[in-house]
């Protein structure tokens, strides 16, 4: 089975916390902000920068400790 | 499962209060029961906010927002506790004391609500709906806030002019309510933006609380005008107050549970 695209994996993990719509918008917004790309254009190399850009949003909503754990686990899962 | 239970808890509490108040309708114990129930609900409001606030680290935005938000209710609890002691020279000073506490509590309530309502902006969440739809929601919130909380301000200003210092409580409370009810709009939109995700729970429950306060204000404004008897007004007010307070408790606990779950789930991966 072909692996899911990077942006779809990111959205899937984030939607469990942010809801589908906000997860989709967040990936799109922060992909543009961090690496100036659309979600579909994201590559493995872009993921750390996008996760960094998502940090402030998740830190506000979940607190620093939970956001850090979540971003680390998403990074591990998406990057393998 | 726990999150669903948190959504049901306030309604169950309201139902139990309503049932007991019905049983005690003609009993002299009704007033004692009402006071204990009301203060317990307020204490749970504060407890929920403290649980949420202290789940965040020192200096984090949401910690400040939650703690300021619940400090208003904590002050009202303190006010009620001190009123139990007969330390006031006369009704004039009792009114000044109650009015002063209510003013400070409402200022803190407005700041806390404003901070919670601004979370979407601080986090960088995009609220759902077009600009026009958002303006409609904001406009509707403002109209409802003025309609439900405005009359108590208008009615009490002349009473204050006549030296009735107790009116201060209703004026400050009404002003605070107008501003806080207006902020229903961004809290509701934040809950809608996060719906379907775990974070939708604390925000949804917080929205349920502010919407219940809106109904509470509507009941306070409308029932006396409809010539409802004192018992009906009291039961309706206290049931709604309890549900609104318990929804804050549920929201705070839900926020803490979601954060705990996130850390745990991430560690398990």
Tab-separated table of C-alpha atoms in Angstrom:
chain	number	residue	atom	x	y	z
A	1	UNK	CA	0.000	0.000	0.000
A	2	UNK	CA	1.418	3.451	-0.890
A	3	UNK	CA	2.407	5.616	2.076
A	4	UNK	CA	0.168	8.569	2.853
A	5	UNK	CA	1.532	11.975	1.759
A	6	UNK	CA	3.355	13.983	4.443
A	7	UNK	CA	0.636	16.609	4.785
A	8	UNK	CA	-2.087	13.979	5.154
A	9	UNK	CA	-0.154	12.289	7.971
A	10	UNK	CA	0.338	15.623	9.724
A	11	UNK	CA	-3.329	16.545	9.357
A	12	UNK	CA	-4.461	13.158	10.617
A	13	UNK	CA	-2.379	13.402	13.798
A	14	UNK	CA	-3.339	16.998	14.470
A	15	UNK	CA	-7.042	16.481	13.782
A	16	UNK	CA	-7.312	14.199	16.816
A	17	UNK	CA	-6.623	17.309	18.917
A	18	UNK	CA	-7.629	20.285	16.795
A	19	UNK	CA	-10.500	18.819	14.790
A	20	UNK	CA	-10.363	18.084	11.079
A	21	UNK	CA	-10.971	21.594	9.801
A	22	UNK	CA	-8.507	23.442	12.040
A	23	UNK	CA	-5.873	20.727	11.485
A	24	UNK	CA	-6.183	21.164	7.713
A	25	UNK	CA	-6.040	24.963	7.925
A	26	UNK	CA	-3.122	24.822	10.386
A	27	UNK	CA	-1.021	22.566	8.149
A	28	UNK	CA	-1.742	24.796	5.170
A	29	UNK	CA	-1.026	28.045	7.066
A	30	UNK	CA	2.159	26.871	8.748
A	31	UNK	CA	3.517	25.107	5.640
A	32	UNK	CA	3.224	28.428	3.843
A	33	UNK	CA	4.701	30.353	6.778
A	34	UNK	CA	7.594	27.969	7.504
A	35	UNK	CA	8.725	26.793	4.062
A	36	UNK	CA	6.517	28.778	1.672
A	37	UNK	CA	4.936	25.651	0.199
A	38	UNK	CA	1.437	24.244	-0.191
A	39	UNK	CA	0.688	21.167	1.972
A	40	UNK	CA	0.903	18.887	-1.084
A	41	UNK	CA	4.426	20.144	-1.855
A	42	UNK	CA	5.794	19.253	1.606
A	43	UNK	CA	8.728	16.830	1.689
A	44	UNK	CA	10.421	14.977	4.554
A	45	UNK	CA	12.991	17.784	4.862
A	46	UNK	CA	10.242	20.374	5.418
A	47	UNK	CA	8.558	18.566	8.314
A	48	UNK	CA	10.836	19.777	11.169
A	49	UNK	CA	10.318	23.413	10.138
A	50	UNK	CA	6.540	22.951	9.860
A	51	UNK	CA	6.415	21.261	13.267
A	52	UNK	CA	8.424	24.150	14.724
A	53	UNK	CA	5.956	26.607	13.231
A	54	UNK	CA	3.025	24.683	14.749
A	55	UNK	CA	4.657	24.958	18.192
A	56	UNK	CA	3.194	28.280	19.397
A	57	UNK	CA	-0.372	27.232	18.517
A	58	UNK	CA	-0.107	23.903	20.299
A	59	UNK	CA	1.757	25.410	23.259
A	60	UNK	CA	-1.064	27.910	23.767
A	61	UNK	CA	-3.798	25.286	23.611
A	62	UNK	CA	-2.086	22.343	25.304
A	63	UNK	CA	0.697	23.851	27.377
A	64	UNK	CA	4.406	23.525	26.732
A	65	UNK	CA	4.938	19.994	28.035
A	66	UNK	CA	2.009	18.368	26.186
A	67	UNK	CA	2.703	20.296	22.975
A	68	UNK	CA	6.367	19.261	23.032
A	69	UNK	CA	5.473	15.584	23.533
A	70	UNK	CA	2.876	15.747	20.766
A	71	UNK	CA	5.194	17.424	18.264
A	72	UNK	CA	8.003	14.965	19.042
A	73	UNK	CA	5.706	11.987	18.544
A	74	UNK	CA	4.309	13.410	15.288
A	75	UNK	CA	7.862	14.036	14.087
A	76	UNK	CA	8.904	10.452	14.913
A	77	UNK	CA	5.813	8.984	13.279
A	78	UNK	CA	5.925	11.043	10.096
A	79	UNK	CA	9.685	10.903	9.617
A	80	UNK	CA	9.957	7.292	10.695
B	1	UNK	CA	-15.901	8.347	28.082
B	2	UNK	CA	-14.799	10.595	30.948
B	3	UNK	CA	-15.288	13.602	28.675
B	4	UNK	CA	-18.856	12.553	27.864
B	5	UNK	CA	-19.561	12.139	31.578
B	6	UNK	CA	-18.288	15.687	32.118
B	7	UNK	CA	-20.834	16.940	29.583
B	8	UNK	CA	-23.701	15.165	31.372
B	9	UNK	CA	-22.672	16.027	34.961
B	10	UNK	CA	-23.941	19.659	34.983
B	11	UNK	CA	-27.336	18.621	33.600
B	12	UNK	CA	-27.647	15.865	36.208
B	13	UNK	CA	-26.708	18.333	38.943
B	14	UNK	CA	-29.364	20.778	37.717
B	15	UNK	CA	-31.960	18.004	37.588
B	16	UNK	CA	-31.156	16.835	41.127
B	17	UNK	CA	-31.345	20.413	42.433
B	18	UNK	CA	-34.678	20.918	40.704
B	19	UNK	CA	-36.023	17.625	42.107
B	20	UNK	CA	-34.913	18.338	45.681
B	21	UNK	CA	-36.256	21.899	45.478
B	22	UNK	CA	-39.606	20.440	44.405
B	23	UNK	CA	-39.650	18.048	47.371
B	24	UNK	CA	-38.680	20.857	49.783
B	25	UNK	CA	-41.055	23.400	48.232
B	26	UNK	CA	-43.005	24.156	51.403
B	27	UNK	CA	-40.244	23.243	53.824
B	28	UNK	CA	-38.215	25.658	55.913
B	29	UNK	CA	-35.105	23.717	54.815
B	30	UNK	CA	-35.426	24.967	51.232
B	31	UNK	CA	-33.447	28.170	51.842
B	32	UNK	CA	-30.611	26.318	53.630
B	33	UNK	CA	-30.502	23.763	50.830
B	34	UNK	CA	-30.466	26.553	48.205
B	35	UNK	CA	-27.560	28.353	49.867
B	36	UNK	CA	-25.455	25.201	50.288
B	37	UNK	CA	-26.156	24.055	46.752
B	38	UNK	CA	-25.312	27.482	45.308
B	39	UNK	CA	-22.048	27.835	47.231
B	40	UNK	CA	-21.008	24.264	46.333
B	41	UNK	CA	-21.649	24.954	42.641
B	42	UNK	CA	-19.576	28.157	42.883
B	43	UNK	CA	-16.788	26.256	44.662
B	44	UNK	CA	-16.776	23.650	41.877
B	45	UNK	CA	-16.559	26.480	39.303
B	46	UNK	CA	-13.411	27.695	41.079
B	47	UNK	CA	-12.047	24.148	41.440
B	48	UNK	CA	-12.464	23.477	37.701
B	49	UNK	CA	-10.661	26.676	36.793
B	50	UNK	CA	-7.839	25.943	39.201
B	51	UNK	CA	-7.459	22.416	37.787
B	52	UNK	CA	-7.250	23.834	34.245
B	53	UNK	CA	-5.011	26.755	35.209
B	54	UNK	CA	-2.504	24.701	37.145
B	55	UNK	CA	-2.297	22.149	34.308
B	56	UNK	CA	-0.377	24.842	32.426
B	57	UNK	CA	3.097	25.983	33.424
B	58	UNK	CA	3.798	29.261	35.172
B	59	UNK	CA	3.753	32.145	32.657
B	60	UNK	CA	1.666	30.338	30.044
B	61	UNK	CA	-1.209	32.329	28.552
B	62	UNK	CA	-3.957	29.833	29.339
B	63	UNK	CA	-2.822	29.540	32.953
B	64	UNK	CA	-3.254	33.279	33.419
B	65	UNK	CA	-6.569	33.252	31.543
B	66	UNK	CA	-8.087	30.418	33.602
B	67	UNK	CA	-6.821	31.719	36.941
B	68	UNK	CA	-8.066	35.262	36.340
B	69	UNK	CA	-11.385	33.902	35.028
B	70	UNK	CA	-12.058	31.872	38.186
B	71	UNK	CA	-10.662	34.454	40.598
B	72	UNK	CA	-13.882	36.407	39.970
B	73	UNK	CA	-15.997	33.559	41.320
B	74	UNK	CA	-13.512	32.965	44.153
B	75	UNK	CA	-14.039	36.586	45.218
B	76	UNK	CA	-17.814	36.152	45.141
B	77	UNK	CA	-17.448	33.053	47.317
B	78	UNK	CA	-15.352	35.056	49.780
B	79	UNK	CA	-17.957	37.835	49.717
B	80	UNK	CA	-20.733	35.339	50.513
B	81	UNK	CA	-18.673	33.748	53.294
B	82	UNK	CA	-17.993	37.106	54.998
B	83	UNK	CA	-21.655	38.097	54.738
B	84	UNK	CA	-22.390	35.252	57.149
B	85	UNK	CA	-20.749	37.334	59.919
B	86	UNK	CA	-22.665	40.290	61.264
B	87	UNK	CA	-19.859	42.838	60.877
B	88	UNK	CA	-21.779	45.575	59.096
B	89	UNK	CA	-23.015	48.687	60.890
B	90	UNK	CA	-26.092	48.987	58.672
B	91	UNK	CA	-27.558	48.127	55.268
B	92	UNK	CA	-25.781	51.087	53.659
B	93	UNK	CA	-22.322	49.669	54.467
B	94	UNK	CA	-23.473	46.125	53.702
B	95	UNK	CA	-24.479	47.389	50.228
B	96	UNK	CA	-21.145	49.177	49.745
B	97	UNK	CA	-19.268	46.003	50.762
B	98	UNK	CA	-21.282	43.766	48.436
B	99	UNK	CA	-21.089	46.324	45.612
B	100	UNK	CA	-17.311	46.680	46.006
B	101	UNK	CA	-16.719	42.941	45.880
B	102	UNK	CA	-19.079	42.592	42.918
B	103	UNK	CA	-17.286	45.399	41.055
B	104	UNK	CA	-13.818	43.819	41.515
B	105	UNK	CA	-15.179	40.331	40.719
B	106	UNK	CA	-16.807	41.599	37.540
B	107	UNK	CA	-13.633	43.390	36.422
B	108	UNK	CA	-11.677	40.146	36.918
B	109	UNK	CA	-14.468	38.173	35.216
B	110	UNK	CA	-14.371	40.472	32.198
B	111	UNK	CA	-10.552	40.271	31.940
B	112	UNK	CA	-10.580	36.470	32.321
B	113	UNK	CA	-13.394	35.987	29.805
B	114	UNK	CA	-11.698	38.362	27.380
B	115	UNK	CA	-8.443	36.385	27.708
B	116	UNK	CA	-10.206	33.045	27.141
B	117	UNK	CA	-12.163	34.566	24.252
B	118	UNK	CA	-8.879	35.808	22.710
B	119	UNK	CA	-7.171	32.412	22.835
B	120	UNK	CA	-7.906	31.772	19.157
B	121	UNK	CA	-5.971	34.918	18.276
B	122	UNK	CA	-3.024	34.106	20.558
B	123	UNK	CA	-2.877	30.527	19.216
B	124	UNK	CA	-3.326	31.606	15.605
B	125	UNK	CA	-6.446	29.533	14.980
B	126	UNK	CA	-8.601	30.506	12.065
B	127	UNK	CA	-12.214	30.841	13.216
B	128	UNK	CA	-14.810	29.162	10.990
B	129	UNK	CA	-17.196	31.096	8.761
B	130	UNK	CA	-16.894	34.033	6.414
B	131	UNK	CA	-16.277	37.567	7.671
B	132	UNK	CA	-19.992	38.274	7.228
B	133	UNK	CA	-21.037	35.187	9.203
B	134	UNK	CA	-18.669	36.122	12.041
B	135	UNK	CA	-20.078	39.669	12.086
B	136	UNK	CA	-23.608	38.230	12.328
B	137	UNK	CA	-22.587	36.027	15.300
B	138	UNK	CA	-20.916	39.017	17.016
B	139	UNK	CA	-23.955	41.224	16.367
B	140	UNK	CA	-26.362	38.569	17.684
B	141	UNK	CA	-24.235	38.121	20.829
B	142	UNK	CA	-24.218	41.888	21.451
B	143	UNK	CA	-28.003	42.206	20.972
B	144	UNK	CA	-28.700	39.245	23.293
B	145	UNK	CA	-26.245	40.554	25.892
B	146	UNK	CA	-27.878	44.003	25.909
B	147	UNK	CA	-31.385	42.549	25.868
B	148	UNK	CA	-30.830	40.169	28.778
B	149	UNK	CA	-28.279	41.936	30.979
B	150	UNK	CA	-29.047	45.563	30.068
B	151	UNK	CA	-32.430	45.952	31.853
B	152	UNK	CA	-30.980	45.311	35.334
B	153	UNK	CA	-28.569	48.246	34.797
B	154	UNK	CA	-31.336	50.592	33.644
B	155	UNK	CA	-33.680	49.582	36.491
B	156	UNK	CA	-31.039	49.915	39.215
B	157	UNK	CA	-29.483	53.303	38.338
B	158	UNK	CA	-32.459	55.332	39.709
B	159	UNK	CA	-32.520	53.114	42.825
B	160	UNK	CA	-28.837	53.861	43.431
B	161	UNK	CA	-29.547	57.591	43.026
B	162	UNK	CA	-32.091	57.219	45.847
B	163	UNK	CA	-29.338	55.871	48.123
B	164	UNK	CA	-30.019	52.155	47.718
B	165	UNK	CA	-26.402	50.922	47.682
B	166	UNK	CA	-27.527	47.312	47.087
B	167	UNK	CA	-28.299	48.431	43.524
B	168	UNK	CA	-24.531	48.698	43.003
B	169	UNK	CA	-24.369	44.884	42.917
B	170	UNK	CA	-26.904	44.665	40.108
B	171	UNK	CA	-25.373	47.544	38.137
B	172	UNK	CA	-21.819	46.125	38.259
B	173	UNK	CA	-23.110	42.631	37.727
B	174	UNK	CA	-25.175	43.788	34.738
B	175	UNK	CA	-22.257	45.691	33.180
B	176	UNK	CA	-19.991	42.673	33.611
B	177	UNK	CA	-22.655	40.384	32.154
B	178	UNK	CA	-23.131	42.566	29.041
B	179	UNK	CA	-19.397	42.422	28.271
B	180	UNK	CA	-19.002	38.738	29.183
B	181	UNK	CA	-22.089	37.661	27.242
B	182	UNK	CA	-20.830	39.576	24.219
B	183	UNK	CA	-17.711	37.409	24.379
B	184	UNK	CA	-19.839	34.304	23.870
B	185	UNK	CA	-19.248	34.818	20.148
B	186	UNK	CA	-15.458	34.194	20.018
B	187	UNK	CA	-15.687	31.376	22.609
B	188	UNK	CA	-18.428	29.687	20.571
B	189	UNK	CA	-16.439	30.126	17.346
B	190	UNK	CA	-13.311	28.682	19.002
B	191	UNK	CA	-15.330	25.639	20.101
B	192	UNK	CA	-16.672	25.278	16.555
B	193	UNK	CA	-13.156	25.574	15.099
B	194	UNK	CA	-11.926	22.755	17.380
B	195	UNK	CA	-14.999	20.509	17.062
B	196	UNK	CA	-14.189	16.879	16.362
B	197	UNK	CA	-10.841	17.149	18.159
B	198	UNK	CA	-10.113	16.468	21.822
B	199	UNK	CA	-9.642	20.197	22.442
B	200	UNK	CA	-13.198	20.732	21.248
B	201	UNK	CA	-14.354	19.276	24.598
B	202	UNK	CA	-13.065	21.927	27.031
B	203	UNK	CA	-14.095	24.694	24.635
B	204	UNK	CA	-17.495	23.145	23.968
B	205	UNK	CA	-18.131	22.799	27.704
B	206	UNK	CA	-16.997	26.389	28.316
B	207	UNK	CA	-19.387	27.515	25.573
B	208	UNK	CA	-22.189	25.544	27.259
B	209	UNK	CA	-21.430	27.489	30.445
B	210	UNK	CA	-21.531	30.940	28.840
B	211	UNK	CA	-24.706	30.048	26.933
B	212	UNK	CA	-26.295	28.917	30.211
B	213	UNK	CA	-25.336	32.265	31.793
B	214	UNK	CA	-27.098	33.936	28.885
B	215	UNK	CA	-30.270	31.943	29.606
B	216	UNK	CA	-29.800	32.740	33.322
B	217	UNK	CA	-29.812	36.462	32.551
B	218	UNK	CA	-32.837	36.017	30.301
B	219	UNK	CA	-34.697	34.267	33.130
B	220	UNK	CA	-33.720	36.976	35.639
B	221	UNK	CA	-35.017	39.616	33.227
B	222	UNK	CA	-38.142	37.856	31.950
B	223	UNK	CA	-39.677	35.705	34.707
B	224	UNK	CA	-40.521	38.567	37.110
B	225	UNK	CA	-41.983	40.470	34.163
B	226	UNK	CA	-44.180	37.443	33.452
B	227	UNK	CA	-45.408	37.584	37.093
B	228	UNK	CA	-43.833	34.233	37.950
B	229	UNK	CA	-43.952	33.490	41.702
B	230	UNK	CA	-40.808	33.750	43.846
B	231	UNK	CA	-40.400	29.975	44.095
B	232	UNK	CA	-40.428	29.509	40.303
B	233	UNK	CA	-37.949	32.367	39.790
B	234	UNK	CA	-35.634	30.976	42.490
B	235	UNK	CA	-35.686	27.393	41.162
B	236	UNK	CA	-35.115	28.528	37.571
B	237	UNK	CA	-32.272	30.890	38.566
B	238	UNK	CA	-30.498	28.451	40.863
B	239	UNK	CA	-30.824	25.524	38.462
B	240	UNK	CA	-29.316	27.592	35.643
B	241	UNK	CA	-26.603	29.070	37.884
B	242	UNK	CA	-25.630	25.565	39.012
B	243	UNK	CA	-25.510	24.216	35.442
B	244	UNK	CA	-23.390	27.193	34.296
B	245	UNK	CA	-20.965	26.774	37.218
B	246	UNK	CA	-20.711	23.007	36.746
B	247	UNK	CA	-19.964	23.436	33.034
B	248	UNK	CA	-16.924	25.533	33.992
B	249	UNK	CA	-15.884	22.745	36.351
B	250	UNK	CA	-16.330	20.209	33.525
B	251	UNK	CA	-14.452	22.419	31.064
B	252	UNK	CA	-11.497	22.830	33.425
B	253	UNK	CA	-11.309	19.114	34.157
B	254	UNK	CA	-11.644	18.335	30.418
B	255	UNK	CA	-8.747	20.688	29.627
B	256	UNK	CA	-6.555	18.928	32.201
B	257	UNK	CA	-7.598	15.468	30.953
B	258	UNK	CA	-6.850	16.347	27.321
B	259	UNK	CA	-3.387	17.620	28.274
B	260	UNK	CA	-2.690	14.502	30.341
B	261	UNK	CA	-3.928	12.253	27.540
B	262	UNK	CA	-1.735	14.072	24.991
B	263	UNK	CA	1.435	13.596	27.025
B	264	UNK	CA	0.576	9.972	27.798
B	265	UNK	CA	-0.379	9.085	24.207
B	266	UNK	CA	2.733	10.781	22.821
B	267	UNK	CA	4.968	8.896	25.263
B	268	UNK	CA	3.363	5.588	24.266
B	269	UNK	CA	4.151	6.111	20.547
